[in-house]
Amino acid sequence: KGLDKFLAIGNLNPDFFLNRAIALKGLQRLEEALSACDKVLASGQRLPEAWYARGNILFEAGRLDDALACYRKAMELAPSLADAAIGCGTVLVERGDFEGAVATFDRALALAPDNAQAHWNRSNYLLARGDFKKGWEEFEWRKKLAGSSEFRIYSKPLWDGKEDLRGKAIHLYSEQALGDTIQFCRYVRVLRQMGAKVSLEVQDRLICLLRDSFDEVEVVGAGAILPSFDYHCPLLSLPRALGTELANIPDKVPYLFAERQRVREWAKSQGGRWERGRSIPLACYQALAEMPGVRLISLQKDRDRERRPTLPCGMAVETLGDDFDAGDSAFLDTAAVMENLDLVVTCDTAIAHLAGALGRPTWVALRFIPDWRWLLDRSDSPWYPTMRLFRQKAVQDWSSAFAQMRDALHESIDGR
C-alpha cells in the first residue's frame, strides 16, 4: 500500500516499480506484478534486475519457457548476476534438463561461491540422481538460505557423526514440514542402537504419534524445556552424519505404529457406517473408482462441507466424519485407518510418508520432476520398501500416472 501511495503522486522511479513488482509477486497478484516489471523495462533502467524479477513472476505462474527467456536475458545483460543463473537452472530442472541445470548452478557458484541458494539447488539434483555423498554435503547449505530460521544454536556441539555416542545424550529436532519429520525420524532407532540416549523435538501435531512409536525416547514440542544433552543435530543432517548411501538407507518398516485400540475402533467402522461424501479433489481418481469392488475412502481432513468440490457423476468417495483426526494431534486416526486399508493412494504429501513409515502398501503419484527424495526414473523407493511410485510422463500430465495406477490395480485384483 505504501508503494501504491508513492506511485500515485507521480514518482516514476523504476526502483519503486521494481519493488512493487516483487511485493505483488509475494501477494500472488502475478498479472499486476508483470505490469510493474514492464514499466521498469520501458524506462530503460534497472533492466537486468527487472528481467530477473519478471522471470521469477513467470516461473511462479508456471510459464517456464517465458521465465527461462527472461532469466537468460538478465544473464546476457549482467553476466555477473548469479541469481539469474540460479533461476535459469531452476527452470531447466523443471524441464528435465539436468545437465544444463548443473552447468548454470556451477556458473552461479563461480560468480558467488558462497551463494546458499545455488548450493542448495545443486544438492537437490545430486540427491535426486542418487549421488548422496556429494548431495548431503551440499544439502547443508539449506541452513544459510534466506529466511531460514529453523536451526538452533546450543552451547553443546553439533554431532557430525565422528563422536562416539555410547553413553551420550543427543537432542534431535525437526525442520521443514511434517513429512520431513516422519521420513527422517527413522534415524532415532539408529542412534539408539549406537548407544545414545535420544530426545526428539518435533512439531506439536506429531508429538502423540511419535511418543507412541518410540520407546525410551523423550519426545517434546517446540519451546518445551529440554533434557540435558551432550550433542544436538537437526533431523535432516543425520543422513550426512551417518554416511547414508542408497545401499544403506535404514529402510526397516514399520518404524511408526498406530494405536492398537484406535485401529480396532476404526476397523468396526468398515461395515459401511462411514459418512459418504465428496472430499477427494482429484477427478483423476475416477479411473480407480470405476473398477468393480473398489471403495475410495478419503484420508483428507475436511471440515468445510460447502467448499468440497463436485466429483464426476457416479463417483463416490467415503469420508470419515468430523471427528476424524480432530484435535491438536495429527495422524492418530489416519494411522489407525491406514492399518485397515488394502492400499493407500496419494501424491507427495505427509500422508505418503506416514503410510510408508507404517509399512502399509502405498502408491504415490509424482510430478514429472518430483522432489529429490523420490529420485529419478524408478518405480520403487529405497526409503519405503512397501511403496510404489507412478510418475507423470509430462508436466501436469496426471492422467498418465493414474492410468498406470489403474492398470496396476487391475493386475493386482486379477492376480488374487
mmCIF file with all atom_site columns, C-alpha atoms in Angstrom, residues 9-120:
data_model
loop_
_atom_site.group_PDB
_atom_site.id
_atom_site.type_symbol
_atom_site.label_atom_id
_atom_site.label_alt_id
_atom_site.label_comp_id
_atom_site.label_asym_id
_atom_site.label_entity_id
_atom_site.label_seq_id
_atom_site.pdbx_PDB_ins_code
_atom_site.Cartn_x
_atom_site.Cartn_y
_atom_site.Cartn_z
_atom_site.occupancy
_atom_site.B_iso_or_equiv
_atom_site.pdbx_formal_charge
_atom_site.auth_seq_id
_atom_site.auth_comp_id
_atom_site.auth_asym_id
_atom_site.auth_atom_id
_atom_site.pdbx_PDB_model_num
ATOM 1   C CA . ILE A 1 9   ? 1.678  11.059  -6.529  1.00 0.00 ? 9   ILE A CA 1
ATOM 2   C CA . GLY A 1 10  ? 3.584  10.705  -9.767  1.00 0.00 ? 10  GLY A CA 1
ATOM 3   C CA . ASN A 1 11  ? 7.023  9.390   -8.823  1.00 0.00 ? 11  ASN A CA 1
ATOM 4   C CA . LEU A 1 12  ? 8.029  7.104   -11.703 1.00 0.00 ? 12  LEU A CA 1
ATOM 5   C CA . ASN A 1 13  ? 11.373 5.966   -10.324 1.00 0.00 ? 13  ASN A CA 1
ATOM 6   C CA . PRO A 1 14  ? 11.961 2.446   -11.741 1.00 0.00 ? 14  PRO A CA 1
ATOM 7   C CA . ASP A 1 15  ? 13.176 1.244   -8.336  1.00 0.00 ? 15  ASP A CA 1
ATOM 8   C CA . PHE A 1 16  ? 9.713  1.702   -6.936  1.00 0.00 ? 16  PHE A CA 1
ATOM 9   C CA . PHE A 1 17  ? 8.082  -0.189  -9.795  1.00 0.00 ? 17  PHE A CA 1
ATOM 10  C CA . LEU A 1 18  ? 10.596 -2.991  -9.312  1.00 0.00 ? 18  LEU A CA 1
ATOM 11  C CA . ASN A 1 19  ? 9.911  -3.153  -5.568  1.00 0.00 ? 19  ASN A CA 1
ATOM 12  C CA . ARG A 1 20  ? 6.200  -3.080  -6.298  1.00 0.00 ? 20  ARG A CA 1
ATOM 13  C CA . ALA A 1 21  ? 6.553  -5.997  -8.713  1.00 0.00 ? 21  ALA A CA 1
ATOM 14  C CA . ILE A 1 22  ? 8.396  -8.017  -6.062  1.00 0.00 ? 22  ILE A CA 1
ATOM 15  C CA . ALA A 1 23  ? 5.781  -7.184  -3.430  1.00 0.00 ? 23  ALA A CA 1
ATOM 16  C CA . LEU A 1 24  ? 2.904  -8.076  -5.764  1.00 0.00 ? 24  LEU A CA 1
ATOM 17  C CA . LYS A 1 25  ? 4.528  -11.416 -6.577  1.00 0.00 ? 25  LYS A CA 1
ATOM 18  C CA . GLY A 1 26  ? 4.626  -12.149 -2.859  1.00 0.00 ? 26  GLY A CA 1
ATOM 19  C CA . LEU A 1 27  ? 0.888  -11.475 -2.752  1.00 0.00 ? 27  LEU A CA 1
ATOM 20  C CA . GLN A 1 28  ? 0.321  -13.782 -5.763  1.00 0.00 ? 28  GLN A CA 1
ATOM 21  C CA . ARG A 1 29  ? -1.004 -10.834 -7.798  1.00 0.00 ? 29  ARG A CA 1
ATOM 22  C CA . LEU A 1 30  ? 1.045  -12.021 -10.734 1.00 0.00 ? 30  LEU A CA 1
ATOM 23  C CA . GLU A 1 31  ? -0.522 -10.083 -13.606 1.00 0.00 ? 31  GLU A CA 1
ATOM 24  C CA . GLU A 1 32  ? -0.095 -6.822  -11.718 1.00 0.00 ? 32  GLU A CA 1
ATOM 25  C CA . ALA A 1 33  ? 3.459  -7.799  -10.895 1.00 0.00 ? 33  ALA A CA 1
ATOM 26  C CA . LEU A 1 34  ? 4.199  -8.387  -14.580 1.00 0.00 ? 34  LEU A CA 1
ATOM 27  C CA . SER A 1 35  ? 2.743  -4.983  -15.418 1.00 0.00 ? 35  SER A CA 1
ATOM 28  C CA . ALA A 1 36  ? 5.013  -3.322  -12.859 1.00 0.00 ? 36  ALA A CA 1
ATOM 29  C CA . CYS A 1 37  ? 8.037  -5.117  -14.343 1.00 0.00 ? 37  CYS A CA 1
ATOM 30  C CA . ASP A 1 38  ? 7.087  -3.963  -17.809 1.00 0.00 ? 38  ASP A CA 1
ATOM 31  C CA . LYS A 1 39  ? 7.080  -0.358  -16.566 1.00 0.00 ? 39  LYS A CA 1
ATOM 32  C CA . VAL A 1 40  ? 10.647 -0.801  -15.366 1.00 0.00 ? 40  VAL A CA 1
ATOM 33  C CA . LEU A 1 41  ? 11.677 -2.302  -18.696 1.00 0.00 ? 41  LEU A CA 1
ATOM 34  C CA . ALA A 1 42  ? 10.000 0.572   -20.533 1.00 0.00 ? 42  ALA A CA 1
ATOM 35  C CA . SER A 1 43  ? 12.103 3.046   -18.557 1.00 0.00 ? 43  SER A CA 1
ATOM 36  C CA . GLY A 1 44  ? 15.333 1.584   -19.885 1.00 0.00 ? 44  GLY A CA 1
ATOM 37  C CA . GLN A 1 45  ? 16.808 1.369   -16.373 1.00 0.00 ? 45  GLN A CA 1
ATOM 38  C CA . ARG A 1 46  ? 17.466 -1.497  -13.943 1.00 0.00 ? 46  ARG A CA 1
ATOM 39  C CA . LEU A 1 47  ? 16.997 -3.875  -16.875 1.00 0.00 ? 47  LEU A CA 1
ATOM 40  C CA . PRO A 1 48  ? 18.883 -6.970  -15.610 1.00 0.00 ? 48  PRO A CA 1
ATOM 41  C CA . GLU A 1 49  ? 17.076 -6.868  -12.261 1.00 0.00 ? 49  GLU A CA 1
ATOM 42  C CA . ALA A 1 50  ? 13.731 -6.316  -13.982 1.00 0.00 ? 50  ALA A CA 1
ATOM 43  C CA . TRP A 1 51  ? 14.259 -9.235  -16.354 1.00 0.00 ? 51  TRP A CA 1
ATOM 44  C CA . TYR A 1 52  ? 15.226 -11.405 -13.383 1.00 0.00 ? 52  TYR A CA 1
ATOM 45  C CA . ALA A 1 53  ? 12.170 -10.321 -11.393 1.00 0.00 ? 53  ALA A CA 1
ATOM 46  C CA . ARG A 1 54  ? 9.984  -10.934 -14.446 1.00 0.00 ? 54  ARG A CA 1
ATOM 47  C CA . GLY A 1 55  ? 11.427 -14.440 -14.720 1.00 0.00 ? 55  GLY A CA 1
ATOM 48  C CA . ASN A 1 56  ? 10.545 -15.129 -11.084 1.00 0.00 ? 56  ASN A CA 1
ATOM 49  C CA . ILE A 1 57  ? 6.962  -13.989 -11.656 1.00 0.00 ? 57  ILE A CA 1
ATOM 50  C CA . LEU A 1 58  ? 6.559  -16.112 -14.773 1.00 0.00 ? 58  LEU A CA 1
ATOM 51  C CA . PHE A 1 59  ? 8.085  -19.121 -13.017 1.00 0.00 ? 59  PHE A CA 1
ATOM 52  C CA . GLU A 1 60  ? 5.551  -18.694 -10.223 1.00 0.00 ? 60  GLU A CA 1
ATOM 53  C CA . ALA A 1 61  ? 2.811  -18.601 -12.863 1.00 0.00 ? 61  ALA A CA 1
ATOM 54  C CA . GLY A 1 62  ? 4.049  -21.860 -14.376 1.00 0.00 ? 62  GLY A CA 1
ATOM 55  C CA . ARG A 1 63  ? 5.164  -20.240 -17.646 1.00 0.00 ? 63  ARG A CA 1
ATOM 56  C CA . LEU A 1 64  ? 8.509  -21.993 -17.756 1.00 0.00 ? 64  LEU A CA 1
ATOM 57  C CA . ASP A 1 65  ? 9.613  -21.135 -21.291 1.00 0.00 ? 65  ASP A CA 1
ATOM 58  C CA . ASP A 1 66  ? 8.862  -17.441 -20.786 1.00 0.00 ? 66  ASP A CA 1
ATOM 59  C CA . ALA A 1 67  ? 10.628 -17.471 -17.424 1.00 0.00 ? 67  ALA A CA 1
ATOM 60  C CA . LEU A 1 68  ? 13.704 -19.084 -18.957 1.00 0.00 ? 68  LEU A CA 1
ATOM 61  C CA . ALA A 1 69  ? 13.842 -16.426 -21.667 1.00 0.00 ? 69  ALA A CA 1
ATOM 62  C CA . CYS A 1 70  ? 13.739 -13.690 -19.013 1.00 0.00 ? 70  CYS A CA 1
ATOM 63  C CA . TYR A 1 71  ? 16.495 -15.268 -16.925 1.00 0.00 ? 71  TYR A CA 1
ATOM 64  C CA . ARG A 1 72  ? 18.681 -15.667 -19.997 1.00 0.00 ? 72  ARG A CA 1
ATOM 65  C CA . LYS A 1 73  ? 18.085 -12.035 -20.956 1.00 0.00 ? 73  LYS A CA 1
ATOM 66  C CA . ALA A 1 74  ? 19.148 -10.969 -17.462 1.00 0.00 ? 74  ALA A CA 1
ATOM 67  C CA . MET A 1 75  ? 22.285 -13.117 -17.757 1.00 0.00 ? 75  MET A CA 1
ATOM 68  C CA . GLU A 1 76  ? 23.050 -11.567 -21.149 1.00 0.00 ? 76  GLU A CA 1
ATOM 69  C CA . LEU A 1 77  ? 22.769 -8.034  -19.770 1.00 0.00 ? 77  LEU A CA 1
ATOM 70  C CA . ALA A 1 78  ? 24.572 -8.792  -16.495 1.00 0.00 ? 78  ALA A CA 1
ATOM 71  C CA . PRO A 1 79  ? 26.837 -11.852 -16.796 1.00 0.00 ? 79  PRO A CA 1
ATOM 72  C CA . SER A 1 80  ? 27.802 -11.474 -13.136 1.00 0.00 ? 80  SER A CA 1
ATOM 73  C CA . LEU A 1 81  ? 24.199 -11.736 -11.863 1.00 0.00 ? 81  LEU A CA 1
ATOM 74  C CA . ALA A 1 82  ? 24.376 -15.100 -10.085 1.00 0.00 ? 82  ALA A CA 1
ATOM 75  C CA . ASP A 1 83  ? 20.684 -15.089 -9.171  1.00 0.00 ? 83  ASP A CA 1
ATOM 76  C CA . ALA A 1 84  ? 19.726 -15.089 -12.855 1.00 0.00 ? 84  ALA A CA 1
ATOM 77  C CA . ALA A 1 85  ? 21.868 -18.181 -13.421 1.00 0.00 ? 85  ALA A CA 1
ATOM 78  C CA . ILE A 1 86  ? 20.178 -19.862 -10.465 1.00 0.00 ? 86  ILE A CA 1
ATOM 79  C CA . GLY A 1 87  ? 16.762 -19.021 -11.886 1.00 0.00 ? 87  GLY A CA 1
ATOM 80  C CA . CYS A 1 88  ? 17.774 -20.416 -15.262 1.00 0.00 ? 88  CYS A CA 1
ATOM 81  C CA . GLY A 1 89  ? 18.968 -23.633 -13.651 1.00 0.00 ? 89  GLY A CA 1
ATOM 82  C CA . THR A 1 90  ? 15.762 -23.993 -11.651 1.00 0.00 ? 90  THR A CA 1
ATOM 83  C CA . VAL A 1 91  ? 13.679 -23.839 -14.841 1.00 0.00 ? 91  VAL A CA 1
ATOM 84  C CA . LEU A 1 92  ? 15.956 -26.340 -16.563 1.00 0.00 ? 92  LEU A CA 1
ATOM 85  C CA . VAL A 1 93  ? 15.434 -28.771 -13.673 1.00 0.00 ? 93  VAL A CA 1
ATOM 86  C CA . GLU A 1 94  ? 11.661 -28.451 -14.075 1.00 0.00 ? 94  GLU A CA 1
ATOM 87  C CA . ARG A 1 95  ? 12.044 -29.216 -17.779 1.00 0.00 ? 95  ARG A CA 1
ATOM 88  C CA . GLY A 1 96  ? 14.200 -32.265 -17.091 1.00 0.00 ? 96  GLY A CA 1
ATOM 89  C CA . ASP A 1 97  ? 17.425 -30.766 -18.483 1.00 0.00 ? 97  ASP A CA 1
ATOM 90  C CA . PHE A 1 98  ? 19.612 -31.722 -15.546 1.00 0.00 ? 98  PHE A CA 1
ATOM 91  C CA . GLU A 1 99  ? 22.958 -31.320 -17.273 1.00 0.00 ? 99  GLU A CA 1
ATOM 92  C CA . GLY A 1 100 ? 22.047 -27.819 -18.367 1.00 0.00 ? 100 GLY A CA 1
ATOM 93  C CA . ALA A 1 101 ? 20.818 -27.026 -14.863 1.00 0.00 ? 101 ALA A CA 1
ATOM 94  C CA . VAL A 1 102 ? 24.050 -28.165 -13.213 1.00 0.00 ? 102 VAL A CA 1
ATOM 95  C CA . ALA A 1 103 ? 26.073 -26.082 -15.665 1.00 0.00 ? 103 ALA A CA 1
ATOM 96  C CA . THR A 1 104 ? 24.136 -22.942 -14.702 1.00 0.00 ? 104 THR A CA 1
ATOM 97  C CA . PHE A 1 105 ? 24.374 -23.712 -10.973 1.00 0.00 ? 105 PHE A CA 1
ATOM 98  C CA . ASP A 1 106 ? 28.125 -24.143 -11.428 1.00 0.00 ? 106 ASP A CA 1
ATOM 99  C CA . ARG A 1 107 ? 28.229 -20.812 -13.231 1.00 0.00 ? 107 ARG A CA 1
ATOM 100 C CA . ALA A 1 108 ? 26.385 -19.183 -10.338 1.00 0.00 ? 108 ALA A CA 1
ATOM 101 C CA . LEU A 1 109 ? 28.838 -20.678 -7.846  1.00 0.00 ? 109 LEU A CA 1
ATOM 102 C CA . ALA A 1 110 ? 31.799 -19.483 -9.910  1.00 0.00 ? 110 ALA A CA 1
ATOM 103 C CA . LEU A 1 111 ? 30.348 -15.975 -9.605  1.00 0.00 ? 111 LEU A CA 1
ATOM 104 C CA . ALA A 1 112 ? 29.311 -16.305 -5.964  1.00 0.00 ? 112 ALA A CA 1
ATOM 105 C CA . PRO A 1 113 ? 30.983 -19.278 -4.224  1.00 0.00 ? 113 PRO A CA 1
ATOM 106 C CA . ASP A 1 114 ? 29.017 -18.722 -1.016  1.00 0.00 ? 114 ASP A CA 1
ATOM 107 C CA . ASN A 1 115 ? 25.604 -18.448 -2.646  1.00 0.00 ? 115 ASN A CA 1
ATOM 108 C CA . ALA A 1 116 ? 23.483 -20.725 -0.461  1.00 0.00 ? 116 ALA A CA 1
ATOM 109 C CA . GLN A 1 117 ? 20.626 -20.969 -2.970  1.00 0.00 ? 117 GLN A CA 1
ATOM 110 C CA . ALA A 1 118 ? 22.924 -22.243 -5.712  1.00 0.00 ? 118 ALA A CA 1
ATOM 111 C CA . HIS A 1 119 ? 24.473 -24.837 -3.405  1.00 0.00 ? 119 HIS A CA 1
ATOM 112 C CA . TRP A 1 120 ? 21.052 -25.966 -2.163  1.00 0.00 ? 120 TRP A CA 1
#
